mmCIF file of C-alpha atoms in Angstrom:
data_model
loop_
_atom_site.group_PDB
_atom_site.id
_atom_site.type_symbol
_atom_site.label_atom_id
_atom_site.label_comp_id
_atom_site.label_asym_id
_atom_site.label_seq_id
_atom_site.Cartn_x
_atom_site.Cartn_y
_atom_site.Cartn_z
ATOM 1 C CA MET A 1 111.967 104.474 95.070
ATOM 2 C CA ALA A 2 114.547 103.439 97.938
ATOM 3 C CA THR A 3 114.010 100.929 100.599
ATOM 4 C CA ALA A 4 115.897 101.552 103.996
ATOM 5 C CA SER A 5 116.653 98.280 105.515
ATOM 6 C CA ALA A 6 117.080 97.803 109.038
ATOM 7 C CA SER A 7 120.799 96.699 110.044
ATOM 8 C CA THR A 8 119.534 94.209 113.149
ATOM 9 C CA SER A 9 123.468 94.482 114.297
ATOM 10 C CA GLU A 10 124.931 91.124 116.334
ATOM 11 C CA PRO A 11 126.935 91.826 119.235
ATOM 12 C CA GLN A 12 130.740 90.486 118.512
ATOM 13 C CA GLN A 13 131.856 87.915 120.238
ATOM 14 C CA GLN A 14 134.942 88.395 122.045
ATOM 15 C CA PRO A 15 137.637 85.985 120.800
ATOM 16 C CA GLN A 16 138.104 82.525 123.595
ATOM 17 C CA LEU A 17 141.535 83.398 125.117
ATOM 18 C CA ALA A 18 144.754 80.587 125.129
ATOM 19 C CA PRO A 19 144.936 78.886 128.233
ATOM 20 C CA PRO A 20 148.083 79.514 130.286
ATOM 21 C CA LYS A 21 150.637 77.575 129.490
ATOM 22 C CA HIS A 22 151.196 76.462 132.710
ATOM 23 C CA PRO A 23 148.734 73.863 133.656
ATOM 24 C CA ARG A 24 145.858 75.408 137.410
ATOM 25 C CA MET A 25 146.725 74.395 140.511
ATOM 26 C CA PRO A 26 143.601 71.679 141.738
ATOM 27 C CA ALA A 27 142.487 71.771 145.029
ATOM 28 C CA VAL A 28 143.785 68.327 145.535
ATOM 29 C CA MET A 29 147.538 67.434 144.450
ATOM 30 C CA ASN A 30 150.475 65.462 146.039
ATOM 31 C CA TRP A 31 154.009 67.185 146.408
ATOM 32 C CA GLU A 32 155.439 65.817 142.915
ATOM 33 C CA GLU A 33 152.591 67.239 140.676
ATOM 34 C CA SER A 34 153.430 70.212 143.196
ATOM 35 C CA VAL A 35 156.540 70.761 142.199
ATOM 36 C CA ASN A 36 155.586 69.866 138.688
ATOM 37 C CA TYR A 37 153.543 72.579 138.605
ATOM 38 C CA PHE A 38 155.414 75.687 140.406
ATOM 39 C CA VAL A 39 158.828 74.417 137.772
ATOM 40 C CA SER A 40 155.925 74.779 134.620
ATOM 41 C CA LYS A 41 155.490 78.083 135.249
ATOM 42 C CA GLY A 42 158.877 78.272 133.830
ATOM 43 C CA ASN A 43 160.939 80.493 136.255
ATOM 44 C CA ILE A 44 162.420 77.817 138.102
ATOM 45 C CA SER A 45 163.892 75.146 137.390
ATOM 46 C CA ARG A 46 165.266 73.212 140.175
ATOM 47 C CA VAL A 47 163.037 72.835 143.331
ATOM 48 C CA ALA A 48 162.577 70.290 145.669
ATOM 49 C CA ILE A 49 160.019 70.052 148.778
ATOM 50 C CA TYR A 50 161.589 68.718 152.072
ATOM 51 C CA ASP A 51 159.765 67.762 155.729
ATOM 52 C CA GLN A 52 161.267 68.684 159.137
ATOM 53 C CA GLY A 53 163.847 66.025 159.129
ATOM 54 C CA GLY A 54 165.285 66.371 155.759
ATOM 55 C CA LYS A 55 163.567 64.006 153.903
ATOM 56 C CA PRO A 56 162.294 64.836 150.394
ATOM 57 C CA LEU A 57 158.867 65.206 149.680
ATOM 58 C CA ALA A 58 158.999 65.594 145.989
ATOM 59 C CA GLY A 59 161.489 67.638 144.057
ATOM 60 C CA THR A 60 163.477 67.780 140.127
ATOM 61 C CA PRO A 61 165.434 64.752 139.738
ATOM 62 C CA ASP A 62 168.889 67.014 139.037
ATOM 63 C CA LEU A 63 168.311 68.277 142.645
ATOM 64 C CA GLN A 64 169.589 65.774 145.275
ATOM 65 C CA PHE A 65 171.198 66.615 148.327
ATOM 66 C CA GLN A 66 172.446 64.492 151.503
ATOM 67 C CA ASP A 67 169.723 64.655 154.274
ATOM 68 C CA GLY A 68 172.797 66.609 156.624
ATOM 69 C CA ASP A 69 173.242 69.388 153.921
ATOM 70 C CA VAL A 70 169.738 69.309 153.946
ATOM 71 C CA ARG A 71 169.172 69.568 157.628
ATOM 72 C CA SER A 72 171.685 72.255 158.113
ATOM 73 C CA ILE A 73 169.560 74.222 155.695
ATOM 74 C CA TYR A 74 166.592 73.621 157.517
ATOM 75 C CA ASN A 75 167.967 74.389 161.045
ATOM 76 C CA CYS A 76 169.458 77.688 159.893
ATOM 77 C CA VAL A 77 166.161 79.270 158.282
ATOM 78 C CA LYS A 78 164.605 77.918 161.284
ATOM 79 C CA LEU A 79 166.770 80.146 164.118
ATOM 80 C CA PRO A 80 165.492 83.126 164.823
ATOM 81 C CA LEU A 81 166.885 86.418 163.329
ATOM 82 C CA ASN A 82 168.794 87.773 166.869
ATOM 83 C CA VAL A 83 170.858 84.844 166.912
ATOM 84 C CA PHE A 84 172.987 85.333 163.848
ATOM 85 C CA HIS A 85 175.832 87.177 165.309
ATOM 86 C CA LYS A 86 176.965 88.004 161.533
ATOM 87 C CA TYR A 87 175.267 89.252 158.434
ATOM 88 C CA ARG A 88 177.058 86.489 156.429
ATOM 89 C CA PHE A 89 178.139 82.931 157.242
ATOM 90 C CA GLY A 90 178.962 80.061 155.626
ATOM 91 C CA LEU A 91 177.506 77.051 154.641
ATOM 92 C CA PHE A 92 178.593 74.087 152.321
ATOM 93 C CA LEU A 93 176.060 71.936 149.875
ATOM 94 C CA GLY A 94 177.946 69.108 148.942
ATOM 95 C CA ALA A 95 181.268 70.562 147.379
ATOM 96 C CA GLU A 96 180.159 73.914 146.966
ATOM 97 C CA ARG A 97 180.227 76.784 149.119
ATOM 98 C CA PHE A 98 177.674 79.377 149.362
ATOM 99 C CA ILE A 99 177.258 82.678 151.263
ATOM 100 C CA CYS A 100 174.211 82.831 153.198
ATOM 101 C CA PHE A 101 171.873 85.385 154.947
ATOM 102 C CA LYS A 102 168.400 85.408 156.505
ATOM 103 C CA VAL A 103 166.171 87.442 154.592
ATOM 104 C CA ASP A 104 162.822 86.821 157.206
ATOM 105 C CA SER A 105 162.540 84.878 160.320
ATOM 106 C CA LEU A 106 161.337 81.796 157.721
ATOM 107 C CA THR A 107 163.543 82.688 154.675
ATOM 108 C CA MET A 108 166.694 82.367 153.493
ATOM 109 C CA ILE A 109 169.195 83.087 150.517
ATOM 110 C CA GLY A 110 172.437 81.391 149.235
ATOM 111 C CA VAL A 111 174.775 82.579 146.449
ATOM 112 C CA SER A 112 177.577 80.298 145.519
ATOM 113 C CA ARG A 113 179.989 81.184 142.568
ATOM 114 C CA ASP A 114 177.230 79.486 139.990
ATOM 115 C CA SER A 115 173.914 79.434 142.144
ATOM 116 C CA LEU A 116 171.793 81.298 144.197
ATOM 117 C CA TYR A 117 169.282 79.501 146.481
ATOM 118 C CA VAL A 118 165.962 80.200 148.595
ATOM 119 C CA ALA A 119 165.069 78.327 150.909
ATOM 120 C CA HIS A 120 161.599 78.978 152.858
ATOM 121 C CA LEU A 121 159.673 77.309 155.515
ATOM 122 C CA CYS A 122 155.929 76.589 154.484
ATOM 123 C CA ASP A 123 154.070 75.412 157.490
ATOM 124 C CA ASN A 124 155.928 71.464 158.163
ATOM 125 C CA VAL A 125 158.115 71.665 154.883
ATOM 126 C CA MET A 126 160.676 73.322 153.141
ATOM 127 C CA ILE A 127 161.041 74.567 149.967
ATOM 128 C CA LEU A 128 164.068 74.516 148.211
ATOM 129 C CA ALA A 129 164.693 76.503 144.802
ATOM 130 C CA PHE A 130 167.875 77.155 142.934
ATOM 131 C CA VAL A 131 168.635 79.450 139.890
ATOM 132 C CA ALA A 132 172.031 79.413 137.970
ATOM 133 C CA LEU A 133 173.568 82.730 137.324
ATOM 134 C CA GLN A 134 174.962 81.947 134.646
ATOM 135 C CA GLY A 135 172.239 81.441 132.668
ATOM 136 C CA PRO A 136 170.515 84.454 131.061
ATOM 137 C CA GLU A 137 169.083 87.238 132.422
ATOM 138 C CA THR A 138 165.740 87.271 134.318
ATOM 139 C CA ARG A 139 163.508 88.803 135.331
ATOM 140 C CA VAL A 140 161.669 87.669 137.687
ATOM 141 C CA SER A 141 162.937 87.350 141.598
ATOM 142 C CA CYS A 142 163.564 83.787 142.687
ATOM 143 C CA LEU A 143 162.619 84.638 145.980
ATOM 144 C CA GLY A 144 159.493 86.521 145.112
ATOM 145 C CA GLU A 145 158.398 83.442 142.729
ATOM 146 C CA VAL A 146 159.569 81.317 146.172
ATOM 147 C CA TRP A 147 157.360 83.076 148.622
ATOM 148 C CA THR A 148 154.811 83.165 145.758
ATOM 149 C CA PHE A 149 154.728 78.950 145.780
ATOM 150 C CA ALA A 150 154.634 78.724 149.180
ATOM 151 C CA GLN A 151 151.409 81.165 149.589
ATOM 152 C CA GLU A 152 149.607 78.774 146.785
ATOM 153 C CA LEU A 153 151.314 75.437 148.528
ATOM 154 C CA LYS A 154 149.933 76.577 152.104
ATOM 155 C CA SER A 155 146.095 77.293 150.632
ATOM 156 C CA HIS A 156 146.307 73.961 148.762
ATOM 157 C CA MET A 157 146.916 72.503 151.891
ATOM 158 C CA GLU A 158 144.450 74.379 153.631
ATOM 159 C CA VAL A 159 141.786 73.345 151.093
ATOM 160 C CA SER A 160 143.077 69.650 150.497
ATOM 161 C CA GLN A 161 142.577 69.195 154.753
ATOM 162 C CA PHE A 162 138.538 69.957 153.627
ATOM 163 C CA VAL A 163 138.389 67.855 150.325
ATOM 164 C CA GLN A 164 139.674 64.558 151.147
#
């Protein structure tokens, strides 16, 4: 005599997903940790955050500029779009000449022979991010990365006010 056995199927458990390779941005983070978080995403390798006077708050070690150079960038980014008589203008950072243009009221891009930078004002700080033009081709927008980081940084600054 054959007996039928009832099969009890237990629900299959989904495999655990690996955590992302870059750290999660916690609510309270100092400037250096914010820069490390941004760089850990792997799309931008040189970045710095400056205050309104051009003083560095944090940055990657290989990104060092004179205060006057940083203030020049900050002042150009801060100027309204209608002040510029030409679409493009030149700006020197150290010995390197950049051709610059305003993207919007808070953002400027500079391009030299070897690199590109995005300068973006985020509340009372300026994010300055560089990418090399001679490196491997990337499908990531430096401008998009900086804008995303600025939004994360802005949210972080708002949350930090309540957490501290």
